[in-house]
Coordinates of C-alpha atoms and ligand atoms in Angstrom, one line a residue:
M214 CA 34.6 120.2 163.5
A215 CA 32.5 122.2 161.1
K216 CA 29.9 120.2 159.3
I217 CA 30.7 119.5 155.7
N218 CA 27.9 120.2 153.3
A219 CA 28.7 117.7 150.7
P220 CA 26.3 115.6 148.6
V221 CA 27.9 112.4 149.6
Y222 CA 28.9 110.9 153.0
K223 CA 31.7 108.6 154.1
N224 CA 31.2 104.9 153.3
Q225 CA 28.3 105.7 151.0
E226 CA 28.1 103.4 148.0
L227 CA 27.0 104.8 144.7
E228 CA 27.1 104.1 141.0
G229 CA 28.5 106.6 138.5
E230 CA 30.3 107.2 135.2
V231 CA 33.9 108.1 135.2
I232 CA 34.0 111.3 133.1
D233 CA 37.6 112.5 133.4
L234 CA 41.0 111.7 134.7
T235 CA 42.9 114.1 137.0
Y236 CA 46.5 115.1 136.4
Q237 CA 47.4 112.6 139.1
G238 CA 45.7 109.8 137.2
M239 CA 42.5 109.4 139.3
G240 CA 39.1 108.9 137.7
V241 CA 36.5 111.6 138.3
V242 CA 32.9 110.7 139.0
K243 CA 30.5 113.7 139.7
V244 CA 27.5 113.9 141.9
N245 CA 25.7 117.1 140.8
D246 CA 28.9 119.2 140.3
Y247 CA 30.8 117.7 143.2
P248 CA 33.8 115.5 142.1
I249 CA 34.7 112.2 143.6
F250 CA 38.3 111.1 142.8
V251 CA 38.5 107.4 142.4
V252 CA 41.6 105.3 142.3
D253 CA 42.0 102.9 139.3
A254 CA 38.9 104.2 137.4
V255 CA 39.3 104.9 133.7
P256 CA 37.2 107.5 131.8
G257 CA 34.2 105.9 130.1
E258 CA 33.8 103.3 132.8
I259 CA 30.7 102.9 135.0
V260 CA 31.7 101.9 138.5
Q261 CA 30.1 101.2 141.8
L262 CA 32.2 103.0 144.3
G263 CA 32.6 103.5 148.0
V264 CA 33.3 106.9 149.3
T265 CA 36.4 106.8 151.5
K266 CA 36.9 110.4 152.4
V267 CA 34.7 113.5 152.2
Q268 CA 36.0 117.1 152.0
K269 CA 34.3 120.4 151.4
N270 CA 34.9 120.5 147.6
F271 CA 35.6 116.9 146.7
A272 CA 35.7 113.4 148.0
F273 CA 37.8 110.3 147.4
G274 CA 36.5 106.9 146.5
R275 CA 37.5 103.4 145.6
V276 CA 36.0 101.0 143.1
I277 CA 33.8 98.2 144.5
K278 CA 32.7 96.9 141.2
R279 CA 33.4 97.8 137.6
I280 CA 30.0 97.7 135.8
R281 CA 31.3 98.8 132.4
E282 CA 35.0 98.7 131.5
S283 CA 36.7 101.1 129.1
D284 CA 38.5 99.9 126.0
E285 CA 41.4 102.1 127.2
R286 CA 41.9 99.9 130.3
N287 CA 45.2 98.0 130.4
H288 CA 44.5 94.6 132.0
E289 CA 48.1 93.6 132.6
V290 CA 48.6 96.0 135.4
N291 CA 51.3 95.5 137.9
Q292 CA 49.0 96.2 141.0
A293 CA 51.8 97.1 143.4
A294 CA 53.2 99.7 140.9
L295 CA 49.7 101.1 140.5
T296 CA 48.7 101.3 144.2
T297 CA 52.0 102.7 145.3
G298 CA 52.1 105.4 142.7
I299 CA 55.2 104.2 141.0
A300 CA 53.2 103.8 137.9
P301 CA 49.9 105.7 138.4
L302 CA 48.9 105.5 134.7
A303 CA 49.6 101.8 134.3
N304 CA 45.9 101.0 134.2
L305 CA 45.6 102.9 130.9
T306 CA 46.7 101.5 127.6
Y307 CA 49.8 103.1 126.4
A308 CA 48.1 104.9 123.5
A309 CA 45.6 106.4 126.0
Q310 CA 48.5 107.5 128.2
L311 CA 50.1 109.4 125.3
K312 CA 46.8 111.1 124.5
F313 CA 46.2 112.0 128.1
K314 CA 49.6 113.8 128.2
Q315 CA 48.9 115.7 125.0
K316 CA 45.5 116.8 126.2
Q317 CA 46.8 117.9 129.5
I318 CA 49.3 120.3 127.9
Q319 CA 46.5 121.6 125.6
E320 CA 44.3 122.4 128.6
L321 CA 47.1 124.1 130.5
F322 CA 48.0 126.3 127.6
K323 CA 44.4 127.2 127.1
K324 CA 44.1 128.2 130.8
V325 CA 46.8 130.9 130.4
H326 CA 45.4 131.9 127.0
V327 CA 48.6 131.0 125.1
Q328 CA 47.9 129.8 121.6
A329 CA 50.0 126.8 120.7
E330 CA 49.7 123.6 118.7
I331 CA 50.5 120.6 120.8
N332 CA 51.9 117.6 118.8
P333 CA 51.0 114.0 119.7
T334 CA 53.3 112.6 122.4
I335 CA 56.2 110.7 121.1
G336 CA 56.2 107.4 122.9
M337 CA 58.4 104.4 123.5
D338 CA 58.1 101.0 121.7
N339 CA 58.5 99.2 124.9
P340 CA 57.3 101.5 127.7
V341 CA 58.4 99.4 130.7
G342 CA 61.7 98.7 132.5
Y343 CA 63.2 101.9 131.2
R344 CA 64.4 103.7 134.3
N345 CA 68.2 103.7 134.7
K346 CA 68.0 104.8 138.3
A347 CA 66.1 103.6 141.4
Q348 CA 65.9 105.1 144.9
V349 CA 64.1 102.7 147.2
P350 CA 63.3 103.3 150.8
V351 CA 64.4 100.6 153.3
R352 CA 62.1 100.1 156.3
K353 CA 61.3 97.4 158.8
V354 CA 58.1 95.5 157.9
R355 CA 56.9 92.8 160.3
G356 CA 60.3 92.9 162.0
Q357 CA 62.3 92.4 158.7
L358 CA 64.4 94.8 156.7
T359 CA 62.4 95.4 153.5
T360 CA 62.6 97.3 150.3
G361 CA 59.7 98.6 148.3
F362 CA 57.8 101.8 147.9
Y363 CA 55.3 103.9 149.8
R364 CA 51.6 103.4 149.4
R365 CA 50.1 106.4 147.6
N366 CA 49.8 109.5 149.9
S367 CA 51.4 107.7 152.8
H368 CA 54.7 106.6 154.3
Q369 CA 53.7 103.1 154.7
L370 CA 56.1 100.8 152.9
V371 CA 54.7 98.2 150.4
P372 CA 57.2 95.4 149.8
I373 CA 58.1 95.2 146.1
E374 CA 60.5 93.2 144.0
D375 CA 59.3 94.1 140.5
Y376 CA 59.2 97.8 140.1
Y377 CA 57.8 97.6 136.6
I378 CA 59.3 100.7 135.2
Q379 CA 62.9 100.2 136.3
D380 CA 65.7 98.4 134.4
P381 CA 65.2 94.7 135.5
A382 CA 68.9 94.5 136.3
I383 CA 68.4 97.2 138.8
D384 CA 65.4 95.4 140.4
K385 CA 67.6 92.4 140.7
A386 CA 70.4 94.3 142.3
I387 CA 68.1 95.8 144.9
I388 CA 67.0 92.3 146.0
I389 CA 70.6 91.2 146.3
V390 CA 71.6 94.2 148.4
R391 CA 68.5 93.8 150.5
D392 CA 69.2 90.1 151.1
L393 CA 72.8 90.9 152.1
M394 CA 71.6 93.5 154.5
R395 CA 69.2 90.9 156.0
H396 CA 72.0 88.4 156.2
Y397 CA 74.2 90.8 158.1
Q398 CA 71.2 91.9 160.2
L399 CA 71.5 95.6 159.4
D400 CA 69.0 97.9 160.9
A401 CA 66.4 99.6 158.7
Y402 CA 65.7 103.2 159.3
D403 CA 62.6 104.1 161.3
E404 CA 61.3 107.4 160.1
E405 CA 59.2 108.3 163.1
A406 CA 61.7 107.5 165.8
H407 CA 64.6 108.6 163.6
T408 CA 66.5 105.5 164.6
G409 CA 68.1 102.6 162.6
D410 CA 70.8 102.8 159.9
I411 CA 69.8 102.0 156.4
R412 CA 67.5 104.7 154.9
T413 CA 67.6 104.2 151.1
I414 CA 69.3 102.1 148.4
M415 CA 70.0 104.0 145.3
V416 CA 71.1 102.1 142.1
R417 CA 72.1 103.6 138.8
R418 CA 73.1 101.6 135.7
G419 CA 74.6 102.8 132.5
Y420 CA 72.3 101.9 129.6
Y421 CA 75.1 101.2 127.2
S422 CA 78.0 100.6 129.6
H423 CA 76.1 98.4 132.1
E424 CA 78.3 99.9 134.8
M425 CA 76.4 100.0 138.0
M426 CA 76.6 102.3 141.1
V427 CA 75.1 101.3 144.4
V428 CA 74.6 104.0 146.9
I429 CA 73.7 103.1 150.5
V430 CA 72.1 106.0 152.3
T431 CA 72.7 105.7 156.1
R432 CA 71.6 107.8 159.1
R433 CA 74.9 107.6 160.8
N434 CA 78.6 107.9 159.7
K435 CA 79.1 104.4 160.8
L436 CA 77.9 101.6 158.5
P437 CA 78.2 98.3 160.4
V438 CA 79.8 95.4 158.5
A439 CA 80.6 97.8 155.6
E440 CA 83.5 95.6 154.3
M441 CA 81.5 92.4 154.3
L442 CA 78.6 94.1 152.6
V443 CA 80.9 95.5 149.9
E444 CA 82.5 92.1 149.3
G445 CA 79.0 90.5 149.0
I446 CA 77.8 93.1 146.5
K447 CA 81.0 92.7 144.4
K448 CA 80.6 89.0 144.3
A449 CA 76.9 88.8 143.5
L450 CA 76.8 91.8 141.1
P451 CA 79.8 91.8 138.7
E452 CA 78.4 94.9 136.9
V453 CA 78.9 97.1 140.0
T454 CA 81.9 99.4 139.5
S455 CA 81.1 101.9 142.3
I456 CA 79.8 101.4 145.9
I457 CA 79.2 104.6 147.8
Q458 CA 77.9 105.4 151.3
N459 CA 75.9 108.6 151.5
V460 CA 75.2 109.9 155.0
N461 CA 71.9 111.7 155.7
S462 CA 71.6 112.4 159.5
D463 CA 68.6 114.7 159.2
K464 CA 65.0 114.0 160.0
T465 CA 63.8 114.8 156.5
N466 CA 62.1 113.5 153.4
V467 CA 65.1 114.5 151.3
I468 CA 66.7 111.3 150.2
M469 CA 70.4 112.1 150.0
G470 CA 72.6 113.8 152.5
S471 CA 75.6 115.9 151.4
K472 CA 78.4 113.5 152.6
N473 CA 79.6 110.7 150.3
K474 CA 82.2 108.1 151.1
T475 CA 83.3 105.8 148.3
L476 CA 83.4 102.3 149.9
W477 CA 84.8 100.6 146.8
G478 CA 85.5 101.4 143.1
A479 CA 85.1 104.7 141.3
D480 CA 83.4 107.8 142.6
Y481 CA 81.1 107.8 139.5
I482 CA 79.9 105.5 136.7
T483 CA 80.4 106.1 133.0
D484 CA 77.7 105.9 130.3
T485 CA 77.4 107.1 126.8
L486 CA 74.7 109.3 125.4
W487 CA 74.5 110.3 121.8
G488 CA 78.0 109.2 121.2
K489 CA 79.5 111.1 124.0
T490 CA 80.9 109.7 127.2
F491 CA 79.6 110.9 130.6
E492 CA 80.8 110.4 134.1
I493 CA 78.0 110.6 136.5
G494 CA 78.5 111.1 140.3
P495 CA 76.0 110.1 143.0
M496 CA 74.7 113.6 143.5
S497 CA 74.2 114.5 139.8
F498 CA 71.0 114.6 137.9
Y499 CA 71.0 112.3 134.9
Q500 CA 68.0 111.8 132.6
V501 CA 66.2 108.6 133.9
N502 CA 65.1 107.3 130.5
P503 CA 68.2 106.9 128.3
Q504 CA 66.2 105.6 125.3
T505 CA 64.0 108.7 124.9
T506 CA 66.6 111.2 126.1
E507 CA 68.4 110.8 122.8
S508 CA 65.2 111.8 120.9
L509 CA 64.7 114.6 123.3
Y510 CA 68.2 116.0 122.7
S511 CA 68.2 115.5 119.0
L512 CA 64.9 117.3 118.8
A513 CA 66.1 120.2 121.0
V514 CA 69.3 120.5 119.0
E515 CA 67.5 120.3 115.7
K516 CA 65.1 123.0 116.8
A517 CA 67.9 125.2 117.9
G518 CA 69.1 125.3 114.3
L519 CA 72.8 125.9 115.1
T520 CA 75.3 126.6 112.4
G521 CA 78.6 126.7 114.3
Q522 CA 78.7 130.5 114.8
E523 CA 76.5 130.8 117.9
L524 CA 77.0 131.6 121.5
V525 CA 74.8 129.2 123.4
L526 CA 73.8 129.3 127.0
D527 CA 72.7 126.2 128.8
A528 CA 70.8 126.9 132.0
Y529 CA 70.3 124.1 134.4
S530 CA 73.1 122.2 132.7
G531 CA 73.5 119.2 135.1
I532 CA 76.5 117.1 134.1
G533 CA 76.7 119.0 130.8
T534 CA 74.7 116.6 128.5
I535 CA 73.1 119.3 126.4
S536 CA 76.1 121.6 126.3
L537 CA 78.4 118.8 125.1
S538 CA 75.7 117.6 122.6
V539 CA 75.6 121.0 120.9
A540 CA 79.2 122.1 121.3
A541 CA 80.2 120.9 117.8
Q542 CA 77.5 123.0 116.2
A543 CA 78.2 126.2 118.2
R544 CA 81.0 128.7 118.6
Q545 CA 80.9 128.7 122.4
V546 CA 78.7 127.1 125.1
I547 CA 78.3 128.3 128.7
G548 CA 76.4 126.2 131.2
V549 CA 75.2 127.0 134.7
E550 CA 74.2 124.5 137.3
I551 CA 73.6 124.7 141.1
V552 CA 74.9 121.3 142.3
P553 CA 78.8 121.5 142.8
G554 CA 79.2 117.7 142.1
A555 CA 77.4 118.1 138.8
V556 CA 79.5 121.0 137.7
E557 CA 82.6 119.0 138.5
D558 CA 81.2 116.1 136.4
A559 CA 80.4 118.5 133.6
K560 CA 83.9 119.8 133.5
R561 CA 85.4 116.4 133.5
N562 CA 83.0 115.3 130.8
A563 CA 84.1 118.1 128.6
K564 CA 87.7 117.0 129.0
I565 CA 87.1 113.3 128.4
N566 CA 85.2 114.1 125.2
G567 CA 87.9 116.5 124.1
I568 CA 85.5 119.4 123.9
E569 CA 87.1 122.8 124.4
N570 CA 84.5 125.4 123.5
V571 CA 82.4 124.9 126.7
E572 CA 82.5 126.3 130.1
F573 CA 80.5 125.4 133.2
E574 CA 79.7 127.9 136.0
L575 CA 78.5 127.0 139.4
G576 CA 75.5 129.0 140.6
K577 CA 71.8 129.7 140.4
A578 CA 70.6 130.0 136.8
E579 CA 68.4 132.9 137.8
E580 CA 71.3 134.9 139.2
K581 CA 73.8 134.0 136.5
M582 CA 71.3 135.1 133.8
V583 CA 71.0 138.5 135.4
E584 CA 74.9 138.8 135.6
W585 CA 75.2 137.7 132.0
Q586 CA 72.8 140.4 131.0
A587 CA 74.6 143.0 133.1
V588 CA 77.9 142.3 131.2
E589 CA 76.0 142.5 127.9
L590 CA 76.5 138.9 126.8
Q591 CA 74.9 138.4 123.4
P592 CA 73.8 134.7 123.2
D593 CA 72.1 133.5 120.0
V594 CA 70.4 130.5 121.6
I595 CA 69.5 129.8 125.2
F596 CA 68.5 126.4 126.4
V597 CA 66.6 126.1 129.6
D598 CA 65.9 122.7 131.3
P599 CA 64.7 123.6 134.7
P600 CA 63.3 121.4 137.5
R601 CA 59.5 121.1 138.0
K602 CA 59.1 124.6 139.5
G603 CA 60.1 126.1 136.1
L604 CA 61.8 129.4 135.5
T605 CA 61.7 132.5 137.7
P606 CA 60.4 135.9 136.4
E607 CA 63.9 137.3 136.9
L608 CA 65.5 134.6 134.7
I609 CA 62.9 135.2 132.0
D610 CA 63.4 139.0 132.0
A611 CA 67.2 138.6 131.9
A612 CA 67.1 135.9 129.2
T613 CA 64.8 137.9 126.9
G614 CA 66.6 141.1 127.8
M615 CA 69.7 139.6 126.0
Q616 CA 67.5 139.2 122.9
P617 CA 68.6 135.7 121.8
N618 CA 67.1 134.5 118.5
K619 CA 65.8 131.4 120.2
I620 CA 65.0 130.1 123.6
V621 CA 64.7 126.3 123.6
Y622 CA 62.6 125.3 126.7
I623 CA 62.9 121.7 127.8
S624 CA 60.2 121.2 130.5
C625 CA 59.3 118.4 132.8
N626 CA 56.2 120.2 134.1
P627 CA 53.6 121.6 131.6
A628 CA 51.9 123.7 134.3
T629 CA 55.0 125.8 134.9
L630 CA 55.9 125.7 131.1
A631 CA 52.5 127.3 130.3
R632 CA 52.9 129.9 133.0
D633 CA 56.4 130.8 131.8
A634 CA 55.2 130.8 128.1
E635 CA 52.8 133.5 129.0
H636 CA 55.6 135.6 130.5
L637 CA 57.9 134.9 127.5
L638 CA 55.1 136.1 125.2
E639 CA 54.7 139.3 127.2
N640 CA 58.4 139.9 126.7
G641 CA 58.2 139.8 123.0
Y642 CA 58.8 136.2 122.1
Q643 CA 56.5 133.8 120.3
I644 CA 56.2 130.1 120.1
D645 CA 57.8 128.6 117.0
G646 CA 56.2 125.5 115.7
P647 CA 54.3 123.0 117.8
V648 CA 55.0 122.1 121.4
Q649 CA 56.5 118.5 121.3
P650 CA 55.8 116.2 124.2
I651 CA 58.1 113.2 124.5
D652 CA 57.3 110.4 126.9
Q653 CA 60.3 110.3 129.2
F654 CA 58.2 108.8 132.0
P655 CA 55.8 106.1 130.6
Q656 CA 53.2 104.7 133.1
T657 CA 53.6 107.9 135.3
T658 CA 51.9 111.2 135.2
H659 CA 55.1 113.1 134.3
I660 CA 55.3 115.0 131.0
E661 CA 58.4 116.2 129.2
T662 CA 58.2 118.7 126.3
V663 CA 60.4 120.7 124.0
T664 CA 59.1 124.2 123.0
V665 CA 60.9 126.8 121.0
F666 CA 60.4 130.5 121.5
I667 CA 61.7 133.0 118.9
K668 CA 61.8 136.8 118.8
A669 CA 58.4 138.0 117.6
Ligands
LIG917 N1 70.1 119.6 131.3 C1 70.5 118.6 132.2 C2 69.9 118.7 133.6 C3 68.5 119.0 133.7 S1 67.7 118.7 135.3 C4 70.2 117.2 131.6 O1 69.4 117.2 130.7 O2 70.8 116.2 132.0 C5 67.8 120.2 136.1 C6 69.1 120.6 136.6 O3 68.9 121.9 137.2 C7 69.6 119.7 137.8 O4 70.9 119.3 137.5 C8 69.6 120.6 139.0 O5 70.6 120.3 139.9 C9 69.7 122.0 138.4 N2 69.2 123.1 139.2 C10 68.1 123.1 140.0 N3 67.8 124.4 140.4 C11 68.8 125.2 139.8 C12 69.0 126.6 139.8 N4 68.3 127.4 140.5 N5 70.0 127.0 139.1 C13 70.8 126.2 138.3 N6 70.6 124.9 138.3 C14 69.6 124.4 139.0

């Protein structure tokens, strides 16, 4: 192994001031210019740290002793949520978390030389217990089937019962399902050997409807004692309206397989969002924070400035939440989404809400956008709400090529937003008004924003 020429060595103990926070939420202590990333260290703190790992350009460390504490430290941390990375910002006060997110967007825009005003992050009143969905791995720990979460940067399961940011009713459901699985001696999945049966428990709960879906992800088609398990869940959890088995036989980190079998109840749960009813299947994306999602959509819709005359495109439309929310203020809305189950949900959702001026197409947004441009579609407003990897250059060229008045960009990753903003500006668009962060994911490092681009 080549010798590493770093100013620190493994197991060294040293004292230093935490001068920054990484985008992953780790404190930064520098020795000369060399950074040490320290778990659970808040900027402004002076810590005695132990070096745990040394690399060429940086090292990792852990706090041995906190010599001076920051005012921005939150003392009521749920330690398991912090160490597993469920809630990597939980050691910061909520006000500091909101500032951290705003600052991060500012820095990312500066890096690509795009001028933009970044508004303060809109936060939640009660930023815990907000998630309407949980996906928890099931593994054997000391011989027993256990639910929890992986330790940060590992696949080692830490047993957890209180997930801190999930709806407490969901936490409770997971314990009940786990205990039933223990009772019936079901076999937890072993990732290395690729043996065992139960891989993941997924639970989703309607914020308004309180309908609950339990999905059991198994390695094999056969789920032993399925009937007894279903009976047990129904009895202990009266909110459950849908129990589904999802089969994932692959040796993969991907959580869900493609095959779903409804063991009992409906194939979906129903919830309302912004006065509309939505049916949500197990494979469909649905915003995880129902409380802030309504602010997110109302902001996006307000910024779109629709009058009822417009042709609107909704790229990455999921189960149709944005399309159906804007339909009444538009002439026509066309959505595109890649997951077949989500497109089916979207079409059903249009029907159950009696909305007729929307269409949903199955496909890749980047390909559809090029097709739409080729047939000379003339959209007035385009919504884009892509996953973390952001937009493709082809999509941006096709979208701007159709010359809509506005492109409303809902982003869950400011790094790709900033990159795409640069491209949109090159294509003759400009940012209209401030970029607005909304805290969809309190206690985590994730950042959601709404940005409007208009023709320059
Ligand atoms: N606008 C929806 C969904 C946003 S999440 C809502 O707010 O609820 C992003 C969606 O994009 C997911 O539904 C995902 O399945 C879909 N998706 C991912 N890659 C895609 C692609 N290349 N083309 C179209 N849709 C895609």
